[in-house]
Coordinates of C-alpha atoms and ligand atoms in Angstrom, one line a residue:
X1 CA 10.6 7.2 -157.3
X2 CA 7.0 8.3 -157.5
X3 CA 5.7 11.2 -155.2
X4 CA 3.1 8.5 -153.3
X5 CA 6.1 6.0 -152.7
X6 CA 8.3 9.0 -151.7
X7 CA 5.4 9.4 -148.8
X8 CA 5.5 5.7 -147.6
X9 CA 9.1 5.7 -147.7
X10 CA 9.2 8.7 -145.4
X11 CA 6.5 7.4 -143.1
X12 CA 8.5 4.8 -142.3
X13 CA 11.5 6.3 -141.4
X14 CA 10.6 9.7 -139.8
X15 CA 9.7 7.3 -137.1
X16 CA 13.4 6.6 -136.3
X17 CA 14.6 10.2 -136.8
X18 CA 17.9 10.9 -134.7
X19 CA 21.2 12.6 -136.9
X20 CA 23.8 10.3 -137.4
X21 CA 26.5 11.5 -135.6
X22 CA 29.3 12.0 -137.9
X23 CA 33.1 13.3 -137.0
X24 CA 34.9 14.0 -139.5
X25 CA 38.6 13.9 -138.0
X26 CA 37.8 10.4 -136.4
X27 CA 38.2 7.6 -138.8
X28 CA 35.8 5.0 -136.6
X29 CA 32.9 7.5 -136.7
X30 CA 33.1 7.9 -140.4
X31 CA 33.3 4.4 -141.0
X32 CA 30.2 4.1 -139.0
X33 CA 28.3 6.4 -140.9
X34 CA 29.4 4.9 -144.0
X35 CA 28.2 1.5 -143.2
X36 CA 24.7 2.8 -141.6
X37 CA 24.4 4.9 -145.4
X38 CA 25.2 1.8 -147.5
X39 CA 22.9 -0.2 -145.1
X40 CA 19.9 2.4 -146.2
X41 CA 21.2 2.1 -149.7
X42 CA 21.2 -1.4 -149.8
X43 CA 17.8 -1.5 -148.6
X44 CA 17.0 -0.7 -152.1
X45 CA 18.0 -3.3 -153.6
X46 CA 17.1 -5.8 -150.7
X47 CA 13.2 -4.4 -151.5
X48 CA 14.1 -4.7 -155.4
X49 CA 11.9 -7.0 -157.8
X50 CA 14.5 -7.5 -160.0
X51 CA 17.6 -9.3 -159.7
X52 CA 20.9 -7.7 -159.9
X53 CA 18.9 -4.1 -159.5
X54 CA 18.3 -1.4 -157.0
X55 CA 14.8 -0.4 -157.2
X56 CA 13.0 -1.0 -160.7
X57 CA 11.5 0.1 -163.1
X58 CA 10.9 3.7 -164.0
X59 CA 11.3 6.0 -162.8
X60 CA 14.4 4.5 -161.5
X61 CA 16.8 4.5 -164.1
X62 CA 19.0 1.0 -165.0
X63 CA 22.4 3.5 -164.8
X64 CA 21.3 4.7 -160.9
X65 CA 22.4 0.9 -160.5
X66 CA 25.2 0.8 -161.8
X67 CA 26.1 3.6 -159.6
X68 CA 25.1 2.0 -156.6
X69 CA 27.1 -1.0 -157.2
X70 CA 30.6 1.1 -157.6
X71 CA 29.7 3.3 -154.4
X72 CA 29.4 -0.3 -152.5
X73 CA 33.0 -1.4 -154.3
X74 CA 34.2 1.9 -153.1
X75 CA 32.7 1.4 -149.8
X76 CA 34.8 -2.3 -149.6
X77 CA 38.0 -0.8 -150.5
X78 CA 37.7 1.8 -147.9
X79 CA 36.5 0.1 -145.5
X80 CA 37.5 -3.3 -145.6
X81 CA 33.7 -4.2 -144.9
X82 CA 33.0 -7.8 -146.7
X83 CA 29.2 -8.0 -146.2
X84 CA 28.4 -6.7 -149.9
X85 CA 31.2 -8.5 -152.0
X86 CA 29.2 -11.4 -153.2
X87 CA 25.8 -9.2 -153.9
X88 CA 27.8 -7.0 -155.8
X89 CA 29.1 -10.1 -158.3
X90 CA 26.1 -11.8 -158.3
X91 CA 25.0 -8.1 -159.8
X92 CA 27.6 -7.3 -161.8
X93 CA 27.6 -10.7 -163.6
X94 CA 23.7 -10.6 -164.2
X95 CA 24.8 -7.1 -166.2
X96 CA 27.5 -7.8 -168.1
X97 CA 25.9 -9.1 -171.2
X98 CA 26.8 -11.8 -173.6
X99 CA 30.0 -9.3 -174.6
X100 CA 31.1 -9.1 -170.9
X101 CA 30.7 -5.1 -172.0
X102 CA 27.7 -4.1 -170.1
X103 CA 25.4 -4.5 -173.1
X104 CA 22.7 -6.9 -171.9
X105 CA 19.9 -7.9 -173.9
X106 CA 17.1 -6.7 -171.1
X107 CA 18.5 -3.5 -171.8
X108 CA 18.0 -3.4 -175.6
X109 CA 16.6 0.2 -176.8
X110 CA 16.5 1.6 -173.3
X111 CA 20.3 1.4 -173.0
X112 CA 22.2 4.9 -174.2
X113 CA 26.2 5.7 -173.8
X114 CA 25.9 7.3 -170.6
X115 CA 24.6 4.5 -169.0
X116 CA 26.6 1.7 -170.4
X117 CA 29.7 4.2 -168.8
X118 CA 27.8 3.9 -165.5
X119 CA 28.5 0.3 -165.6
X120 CA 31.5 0.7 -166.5
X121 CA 32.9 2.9 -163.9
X122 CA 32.2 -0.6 -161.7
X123 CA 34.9 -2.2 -163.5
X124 CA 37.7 0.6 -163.8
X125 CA 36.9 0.9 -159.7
X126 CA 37.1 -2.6 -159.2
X127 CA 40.4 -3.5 -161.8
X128 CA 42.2 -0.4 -159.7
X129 CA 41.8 -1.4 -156.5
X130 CA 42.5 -4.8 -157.0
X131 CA 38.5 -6.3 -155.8
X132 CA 38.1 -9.5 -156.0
X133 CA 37.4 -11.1 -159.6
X134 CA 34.2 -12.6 -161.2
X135 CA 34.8 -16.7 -161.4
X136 CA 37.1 -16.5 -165.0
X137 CA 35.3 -17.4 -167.9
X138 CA 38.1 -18.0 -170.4
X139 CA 39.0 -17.2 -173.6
X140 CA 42.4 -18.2 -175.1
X141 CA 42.6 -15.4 -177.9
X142 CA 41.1 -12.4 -176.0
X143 CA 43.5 -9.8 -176.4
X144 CA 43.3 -8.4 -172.8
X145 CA 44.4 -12.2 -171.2
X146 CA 43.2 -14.8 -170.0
X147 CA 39.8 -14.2 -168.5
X148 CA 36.8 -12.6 -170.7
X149 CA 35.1 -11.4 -167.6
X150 CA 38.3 -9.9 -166.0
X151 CA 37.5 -6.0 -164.7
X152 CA 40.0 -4.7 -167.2
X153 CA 38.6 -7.2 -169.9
X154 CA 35.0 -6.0 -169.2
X155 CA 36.5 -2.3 -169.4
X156 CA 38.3 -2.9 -172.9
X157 CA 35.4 -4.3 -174.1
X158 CA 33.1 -0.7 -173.5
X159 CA 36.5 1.4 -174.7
X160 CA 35.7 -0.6 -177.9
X161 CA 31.7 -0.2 -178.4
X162 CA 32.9 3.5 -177.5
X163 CA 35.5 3.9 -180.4
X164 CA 33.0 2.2 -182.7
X165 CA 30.7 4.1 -181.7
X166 CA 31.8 7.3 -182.1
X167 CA 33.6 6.4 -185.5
X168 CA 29.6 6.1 -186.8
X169 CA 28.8 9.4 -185.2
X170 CA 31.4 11.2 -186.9
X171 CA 29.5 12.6 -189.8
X172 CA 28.4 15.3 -187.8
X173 CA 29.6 17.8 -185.4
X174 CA 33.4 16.5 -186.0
X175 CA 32.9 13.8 -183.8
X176 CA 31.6 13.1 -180.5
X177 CA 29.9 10.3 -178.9
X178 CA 25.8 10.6 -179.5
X179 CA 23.9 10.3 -175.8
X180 CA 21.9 7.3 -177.3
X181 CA 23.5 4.5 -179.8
X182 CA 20.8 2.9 -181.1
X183 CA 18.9 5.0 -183.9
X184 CA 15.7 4.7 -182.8
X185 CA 16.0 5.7 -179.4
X186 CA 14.5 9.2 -178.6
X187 CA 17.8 11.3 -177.9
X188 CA 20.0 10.1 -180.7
X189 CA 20.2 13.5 -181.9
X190 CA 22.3 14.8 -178.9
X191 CA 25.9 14.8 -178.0
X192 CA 25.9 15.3 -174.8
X193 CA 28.8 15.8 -171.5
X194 CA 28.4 12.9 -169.5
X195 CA 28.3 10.0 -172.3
X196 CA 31.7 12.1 -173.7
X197 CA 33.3 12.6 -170.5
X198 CA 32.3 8.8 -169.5
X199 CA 34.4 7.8 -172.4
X200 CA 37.1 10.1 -171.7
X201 CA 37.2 9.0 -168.3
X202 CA 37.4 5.8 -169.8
X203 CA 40.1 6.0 -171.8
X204 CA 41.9 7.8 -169.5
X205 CA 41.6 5.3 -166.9
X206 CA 42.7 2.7 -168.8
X207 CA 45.8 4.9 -169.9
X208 CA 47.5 5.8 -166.5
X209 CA 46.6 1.4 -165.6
X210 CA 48.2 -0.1 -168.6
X211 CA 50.2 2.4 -170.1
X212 CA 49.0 1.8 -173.7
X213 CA 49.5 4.8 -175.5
X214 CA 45.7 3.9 -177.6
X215 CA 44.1 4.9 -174.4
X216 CA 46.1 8.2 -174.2
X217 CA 45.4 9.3 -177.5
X218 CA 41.8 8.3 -177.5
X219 CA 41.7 10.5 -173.9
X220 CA 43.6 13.7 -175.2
X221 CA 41.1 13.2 -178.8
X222 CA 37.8 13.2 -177.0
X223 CA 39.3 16.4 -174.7
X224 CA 40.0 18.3 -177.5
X225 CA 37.2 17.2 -178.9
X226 CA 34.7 18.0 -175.9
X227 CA 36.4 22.0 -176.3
X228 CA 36.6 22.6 -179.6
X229 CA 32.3 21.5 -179.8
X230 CA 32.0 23.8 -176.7
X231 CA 30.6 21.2 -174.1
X232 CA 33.8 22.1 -172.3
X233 CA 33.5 25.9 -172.5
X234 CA 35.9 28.9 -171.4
X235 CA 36.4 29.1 -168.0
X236 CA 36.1 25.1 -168.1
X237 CA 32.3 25.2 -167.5
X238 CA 31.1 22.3 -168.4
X239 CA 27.7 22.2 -170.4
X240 CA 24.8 19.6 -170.9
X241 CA 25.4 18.6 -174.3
X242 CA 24.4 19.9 -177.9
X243 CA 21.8 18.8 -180.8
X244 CA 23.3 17.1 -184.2
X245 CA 19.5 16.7 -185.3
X246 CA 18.0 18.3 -188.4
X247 CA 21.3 20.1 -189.5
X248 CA 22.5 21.4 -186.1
X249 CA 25.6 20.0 -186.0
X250 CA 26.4 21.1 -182.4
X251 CA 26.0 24.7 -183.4
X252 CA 24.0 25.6 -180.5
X253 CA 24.8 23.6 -177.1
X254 CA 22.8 23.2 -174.4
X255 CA 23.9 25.5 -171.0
X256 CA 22.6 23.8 -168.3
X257 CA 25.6 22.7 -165.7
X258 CA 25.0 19.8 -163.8
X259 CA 27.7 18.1 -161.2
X260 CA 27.8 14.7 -162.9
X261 CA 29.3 16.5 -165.9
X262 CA 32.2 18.8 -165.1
X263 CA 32.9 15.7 -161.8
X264 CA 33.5 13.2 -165.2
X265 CA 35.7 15.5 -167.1
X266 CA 37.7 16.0 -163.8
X267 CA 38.6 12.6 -162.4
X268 CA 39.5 12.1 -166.2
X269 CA 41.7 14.1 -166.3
X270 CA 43.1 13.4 -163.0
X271 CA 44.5 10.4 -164.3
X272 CA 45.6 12.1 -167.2
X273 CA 47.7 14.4 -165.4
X274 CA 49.1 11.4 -163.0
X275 CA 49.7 9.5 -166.5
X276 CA 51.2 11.7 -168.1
X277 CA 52.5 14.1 -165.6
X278 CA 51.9 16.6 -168.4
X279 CA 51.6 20.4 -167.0
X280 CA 48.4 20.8 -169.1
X281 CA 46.6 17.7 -167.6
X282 CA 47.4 19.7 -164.0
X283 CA 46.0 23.3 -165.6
X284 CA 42.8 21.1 -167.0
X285 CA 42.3 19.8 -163.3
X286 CA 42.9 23.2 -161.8
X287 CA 40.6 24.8 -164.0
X288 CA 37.8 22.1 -163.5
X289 CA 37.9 22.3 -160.0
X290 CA 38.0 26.0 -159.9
X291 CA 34.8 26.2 -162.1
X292 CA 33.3 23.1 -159.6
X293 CA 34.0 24.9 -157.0
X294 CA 32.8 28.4 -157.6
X295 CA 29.4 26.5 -158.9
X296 CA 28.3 24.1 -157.0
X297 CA 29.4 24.4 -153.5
X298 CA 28.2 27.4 -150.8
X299 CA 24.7 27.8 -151.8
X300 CA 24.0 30.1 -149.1
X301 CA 26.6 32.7 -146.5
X302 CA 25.9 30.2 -143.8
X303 CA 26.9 27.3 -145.8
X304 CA 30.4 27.4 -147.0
X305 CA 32.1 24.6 -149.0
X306 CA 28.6 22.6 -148.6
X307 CA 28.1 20.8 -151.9
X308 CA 24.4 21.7 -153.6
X309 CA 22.9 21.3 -157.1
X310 CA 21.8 24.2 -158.2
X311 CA 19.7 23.8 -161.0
X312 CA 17.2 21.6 -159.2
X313 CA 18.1 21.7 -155.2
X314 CA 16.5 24.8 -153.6
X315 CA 13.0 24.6 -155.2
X316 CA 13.2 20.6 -154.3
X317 CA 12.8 19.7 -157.8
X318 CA 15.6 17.2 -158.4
X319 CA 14.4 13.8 -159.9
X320 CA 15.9 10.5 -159.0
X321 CA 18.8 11.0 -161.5
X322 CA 19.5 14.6 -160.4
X323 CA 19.6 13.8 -156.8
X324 CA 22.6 11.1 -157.1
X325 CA 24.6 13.5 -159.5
X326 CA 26.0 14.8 -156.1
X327 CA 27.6 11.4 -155.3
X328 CA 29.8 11.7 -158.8
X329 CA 31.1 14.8 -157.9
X330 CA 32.2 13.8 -154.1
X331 CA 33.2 10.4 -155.1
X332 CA 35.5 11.8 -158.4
X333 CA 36.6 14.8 -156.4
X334 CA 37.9 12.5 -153.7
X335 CA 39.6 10.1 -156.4
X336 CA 41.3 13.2 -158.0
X337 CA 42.9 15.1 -154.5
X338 CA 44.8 11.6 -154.6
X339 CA 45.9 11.4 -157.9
X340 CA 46.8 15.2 -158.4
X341 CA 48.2 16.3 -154.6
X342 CA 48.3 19.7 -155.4
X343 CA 44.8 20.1 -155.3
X344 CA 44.8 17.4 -152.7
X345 CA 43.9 20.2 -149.1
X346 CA 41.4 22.1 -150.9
X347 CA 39.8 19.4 -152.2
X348 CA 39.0 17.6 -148.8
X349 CA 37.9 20.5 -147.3
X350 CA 35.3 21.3 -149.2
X351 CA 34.4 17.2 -148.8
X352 CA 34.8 17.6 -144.9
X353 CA 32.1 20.5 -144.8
X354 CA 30.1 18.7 -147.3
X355 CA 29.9 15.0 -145.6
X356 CA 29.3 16.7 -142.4
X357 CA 26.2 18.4 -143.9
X358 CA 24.9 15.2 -145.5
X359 CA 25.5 13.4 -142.6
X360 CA 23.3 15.6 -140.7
X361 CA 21.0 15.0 -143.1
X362 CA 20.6 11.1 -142.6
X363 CA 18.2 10.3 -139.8
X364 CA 19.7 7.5 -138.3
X365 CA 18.4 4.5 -137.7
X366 CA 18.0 2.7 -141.0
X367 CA 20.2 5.9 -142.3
X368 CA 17.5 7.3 -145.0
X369 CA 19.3 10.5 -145.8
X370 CA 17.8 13.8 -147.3
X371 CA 18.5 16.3 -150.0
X372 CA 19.7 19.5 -148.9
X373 CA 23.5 19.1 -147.3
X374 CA 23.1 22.7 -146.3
X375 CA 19.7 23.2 -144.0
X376 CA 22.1 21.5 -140.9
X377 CA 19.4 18.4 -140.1
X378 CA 17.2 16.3 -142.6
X379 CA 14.9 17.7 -144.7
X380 CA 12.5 14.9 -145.7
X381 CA 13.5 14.3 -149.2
X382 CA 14.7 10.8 -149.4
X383 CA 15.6 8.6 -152.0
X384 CA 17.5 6.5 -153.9
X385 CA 19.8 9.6 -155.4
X386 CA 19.9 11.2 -152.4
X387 CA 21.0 8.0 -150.2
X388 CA 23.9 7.3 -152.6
X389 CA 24.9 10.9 -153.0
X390 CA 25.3 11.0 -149.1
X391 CA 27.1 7.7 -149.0
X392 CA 29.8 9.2 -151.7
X393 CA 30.2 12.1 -149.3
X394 CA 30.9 10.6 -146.7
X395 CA 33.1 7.6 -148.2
X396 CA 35.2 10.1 -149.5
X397 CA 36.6 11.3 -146.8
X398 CA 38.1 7.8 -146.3
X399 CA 40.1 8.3 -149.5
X400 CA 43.2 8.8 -148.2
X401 CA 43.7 5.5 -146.7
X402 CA 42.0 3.4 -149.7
X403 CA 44.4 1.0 -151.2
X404 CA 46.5 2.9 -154.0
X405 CA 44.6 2.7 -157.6
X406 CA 46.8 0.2 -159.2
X407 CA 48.6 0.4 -162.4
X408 CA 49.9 -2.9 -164.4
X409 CA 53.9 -3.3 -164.3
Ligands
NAG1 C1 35.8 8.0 -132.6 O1 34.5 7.6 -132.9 C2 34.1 6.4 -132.3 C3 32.8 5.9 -132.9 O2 31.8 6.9 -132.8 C4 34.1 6.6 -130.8 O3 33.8 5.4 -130.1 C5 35.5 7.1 -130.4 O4 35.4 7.4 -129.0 C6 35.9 8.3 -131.1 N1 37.3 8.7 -130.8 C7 37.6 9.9 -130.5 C8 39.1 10.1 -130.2 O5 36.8 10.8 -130.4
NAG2 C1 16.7 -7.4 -146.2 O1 15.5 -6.9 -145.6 C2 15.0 -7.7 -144.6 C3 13.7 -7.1 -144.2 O2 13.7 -5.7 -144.0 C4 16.0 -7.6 -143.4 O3 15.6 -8.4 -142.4 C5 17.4 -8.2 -143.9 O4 18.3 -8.1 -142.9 C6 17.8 -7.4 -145.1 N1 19.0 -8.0 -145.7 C7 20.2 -7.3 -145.8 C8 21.3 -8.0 -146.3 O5 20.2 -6.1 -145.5
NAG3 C1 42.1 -2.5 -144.8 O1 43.0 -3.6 -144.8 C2 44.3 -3.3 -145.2 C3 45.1 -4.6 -145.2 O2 44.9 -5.3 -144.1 C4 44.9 -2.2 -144.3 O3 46.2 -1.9 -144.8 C5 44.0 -1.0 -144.3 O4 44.5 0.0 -143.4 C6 42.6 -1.3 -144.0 N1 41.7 -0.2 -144.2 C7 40.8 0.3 -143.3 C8 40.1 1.5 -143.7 O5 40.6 -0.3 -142.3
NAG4 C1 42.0 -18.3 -181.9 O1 42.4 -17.6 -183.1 C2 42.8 -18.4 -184.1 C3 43.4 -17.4 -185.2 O2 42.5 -16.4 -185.4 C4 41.7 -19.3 -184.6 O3 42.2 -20.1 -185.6 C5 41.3 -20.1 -183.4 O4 40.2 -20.9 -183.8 C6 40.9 -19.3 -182.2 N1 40.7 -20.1 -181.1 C7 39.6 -20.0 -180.3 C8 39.5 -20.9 -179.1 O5 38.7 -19.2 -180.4
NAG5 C1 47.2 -17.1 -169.7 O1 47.3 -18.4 -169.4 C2 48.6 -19.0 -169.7 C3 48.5 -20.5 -169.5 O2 48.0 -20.8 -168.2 C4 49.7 -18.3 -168.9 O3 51.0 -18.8 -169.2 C5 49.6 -16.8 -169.2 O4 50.5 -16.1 -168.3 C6 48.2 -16.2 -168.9 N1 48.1 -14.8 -169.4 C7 47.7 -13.9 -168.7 C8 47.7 -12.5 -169.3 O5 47.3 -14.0 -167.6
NAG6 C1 29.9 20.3 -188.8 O1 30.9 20.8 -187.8 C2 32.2 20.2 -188.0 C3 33.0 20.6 -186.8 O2 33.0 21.9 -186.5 C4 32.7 20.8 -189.3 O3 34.0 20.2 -189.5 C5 31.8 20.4 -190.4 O4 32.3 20.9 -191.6 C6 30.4 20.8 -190.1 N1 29.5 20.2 -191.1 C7 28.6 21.0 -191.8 C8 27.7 20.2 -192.7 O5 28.5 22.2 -191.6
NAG7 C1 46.2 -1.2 -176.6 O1 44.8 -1.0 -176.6 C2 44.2 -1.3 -177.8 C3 42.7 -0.8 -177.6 O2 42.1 -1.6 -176.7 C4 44.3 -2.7 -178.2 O3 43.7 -2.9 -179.5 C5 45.8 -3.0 -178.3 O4 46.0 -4.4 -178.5 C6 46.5 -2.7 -177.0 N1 48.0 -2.9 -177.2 C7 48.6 -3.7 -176.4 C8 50.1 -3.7 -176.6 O5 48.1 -4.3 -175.5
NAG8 C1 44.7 18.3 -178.9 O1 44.8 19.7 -178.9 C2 46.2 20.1 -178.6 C3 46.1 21.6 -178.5 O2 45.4 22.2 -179.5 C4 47.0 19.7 -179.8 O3 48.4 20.1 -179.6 C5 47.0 18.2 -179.9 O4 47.7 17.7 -181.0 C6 45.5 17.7 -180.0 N1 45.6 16.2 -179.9 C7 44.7 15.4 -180.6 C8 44.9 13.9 -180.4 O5 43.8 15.9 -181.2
NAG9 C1 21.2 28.6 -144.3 O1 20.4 29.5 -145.0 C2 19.5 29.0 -145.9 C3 18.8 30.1 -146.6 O2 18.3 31.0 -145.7 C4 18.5 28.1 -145.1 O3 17.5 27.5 -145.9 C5 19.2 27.1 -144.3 O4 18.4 26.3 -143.5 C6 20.3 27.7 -143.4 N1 21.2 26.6 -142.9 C7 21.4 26.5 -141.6 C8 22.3 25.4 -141.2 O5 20.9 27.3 -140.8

């Protein structure tokens, strides 16, 4: 979003600024501020040029879509709300590509790994929790069944362009997934977090649903992987990514630590550990959410267990990516004190302290929500990051009674 929109958007909705009253130990009031947050979200896409797409073009990013559209599947399956079931197929079918992999061709040299994954993570959400499917379009001999479109078809489909891809990357840095795929595309000389982790979460998904033993190796490969090349450090910080341009080979990595990144690894291996039920899986969690923890929450004495980015937050500096990297983090946390119960407590508390800080932060109405969770009212920076990072928040606290993420039998 572009400073001078940023203004118009804010003119409009100071007008209407009341906090949207949030309790967090009443099920009806956080329903209610979910559906007022996914109405300001939606308005996004209801003002959008393009079909199928939140806000467009630059600088809103094709992936920030993608993200939107599993926050709304999330937001039916927790709430049982209907009134976004037949946007979000309309928008997922206008994505999928002639593959049914979210590859399309309007998409051609702009689309990297990371954002194919973003896609992606619309399918996994939808095949776990059972949403309802796209109209079939069949195809006798696809391995997966019936149905080229289906959500775990779809999912296969991106596992695949993933292993190929990374089989072509593998002349340097022993592996890895490049951020970009196509050679041209500035970026094709960087490995980076959240296109590895996508694909580990991926793969790791698609392990604990069908049980094929592929999708476990391919999950445990790209951990080790993600450690040995240091993008997974000690004390599981979780790093930006590394360069395998002009003879680097990953040899010096990038330290920056974003939520997104270290949220991706986690909820992988979340359903690693309730997989495989493996002790190391649980550690790996443990370890992640230690380092999550310790990191990105409690910017400030008076704001305990609040979530915050801090690379970008406190000087206001967060783009339109960076300011829905929060949303990851909340919505793959929640997803993860479910699958792994002994992180379960701590886990929602520190999403109870959060939501009720972004809630605060949405001024009613039309529910535009700000930036800082942690300043205890709204702060005036709204957006599209910001309205789906506070609609993850709060959503998450509904976790608990979302239907179970299926597994096939
Ligand atoms: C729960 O929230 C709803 C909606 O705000 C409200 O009508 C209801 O009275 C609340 N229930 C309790 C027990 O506070
Ligand atoms: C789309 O926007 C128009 C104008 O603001 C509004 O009247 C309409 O209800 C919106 N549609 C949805 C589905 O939110
Ligand atoms: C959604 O509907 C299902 C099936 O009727 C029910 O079990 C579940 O509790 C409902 N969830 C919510 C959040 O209302
Ligand atoms: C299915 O696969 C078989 C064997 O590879 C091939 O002969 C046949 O033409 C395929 N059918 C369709 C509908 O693609
Ligand atoms: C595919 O369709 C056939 C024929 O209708 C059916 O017998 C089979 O169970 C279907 N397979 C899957 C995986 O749904
Ligand atoms: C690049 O790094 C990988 C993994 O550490 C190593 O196996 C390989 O030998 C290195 N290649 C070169 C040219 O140094
Ligand atoms: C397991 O997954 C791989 C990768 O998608 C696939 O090639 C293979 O056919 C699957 N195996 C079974 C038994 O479904
Ligand atoms: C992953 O690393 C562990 C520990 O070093 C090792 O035991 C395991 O064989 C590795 N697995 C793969 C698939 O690389
Ligand atoms: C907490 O302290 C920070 C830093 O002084 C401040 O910016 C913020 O507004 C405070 N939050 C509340 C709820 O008072």
């Amino acid at each position: 979003m572009s400073p001078s929109v940023q203004l118009v958007v804010l003119a409009v909705f100071a007008a209407s600024a009341l906090c949207l009253d949030l309790d967090i130990s009443n099920q009806t009031s956080i329903k209610q501020a979910a559906a007022t947050i996914a109405g300001g979200l939606y308005e996004y896409h209801n003002t959008s040029s393009t079909a199928g797409l939140f806000n467009q073009p630059e600088p809103w990013f094709w992936w920030l879509s993608g993200a939107g559209w599993t926050a709304l599947i999330d937001y039916t399956a927790y709430t049982n709300d209907t009134t976004y079931i037949s946007d979000i197929h309309t928008a997922l079918s206008q994505n999928l590509g002639s593959n049914y992999d979210f590859v399309p061709a309007e998409q051609s040299g702009w689309e990297a790994n990371d954002d194919q994954v973003y896609w992606v993570y619309s399918a996994l959400t939808a095949m776990e929790y059972g949403f309802p499917p796209l109209p079939c379009k069949a195809a006798l001999n696809n391995t997966v069944g019936n149905c080229t479109n289906s959500w775990q078809a779809v999912a296969v489909h991106a596992f695949e362009d993933f292993v190929t891809r990374w089989n072509l990357d593998s002349q340097t840095c022993g592996g890895g997934l490049k951020w970009q795929y196509d050679p041209m595309a500035k970026g094709w000389t960087y490995k980076n977090s959240v296109s590895n982790a996508g694909f580990f979460q991926t793969a790791a998904r698609l392990a604990r649903y069908t049980g094929n033993e592929t999708y476990t190796d391919w999950a445990t490969k790209i951990w080790n992987w993600s450690v040995t090349s240091g993008l997974v450090g000690s004390g599981y910080h979780v790093y930006d990514g590394s360069s395998d341009g002009d003879g680097a080979n990953c040899s010096s990595v990038d330290h920056d630590e974003w939520s997104y990144n270290i949220a991706s690894y986690l909820h992988g291996a979340a359903h690693m550990s309730a997989h495989t039920h493996a002790p190391i899986w649980t550690t790996i969690v443990t370890g992640l959410l230690d380092t999550a923890t310790t990191t990105f929450f409690s910017p400030f004495p008076n704001a305990t267990g609040i979530m915050y980015e801090p690379i970008c937050e406190k000087q206001a500096a967060c783009s339109t990516d960076q300011s829905s990297f929060k949303g990851s983090l909340a919505n793959w946390m929640g997803k993860t004190a479910v699958l792994v119960p002994s992180v379960s407590e701590r886990i929602m508390a520190l999403l109870g302290e959060s939501a009720r800080g972004a809630a605060a932060g949405c001024s009613g109405g039309e529910g535009m929500c700000g930036t800082k969770w942690y300043v205890g009212g709204f702060d005036g920076q709204v957006g599209f990051g910001q309205q789906l990072s506070a609609l993850d928040a709060v959503l998450s606290l509904l976790v608990g009674g979302a239907p179970e993420l299926a597994v096939l039998t």
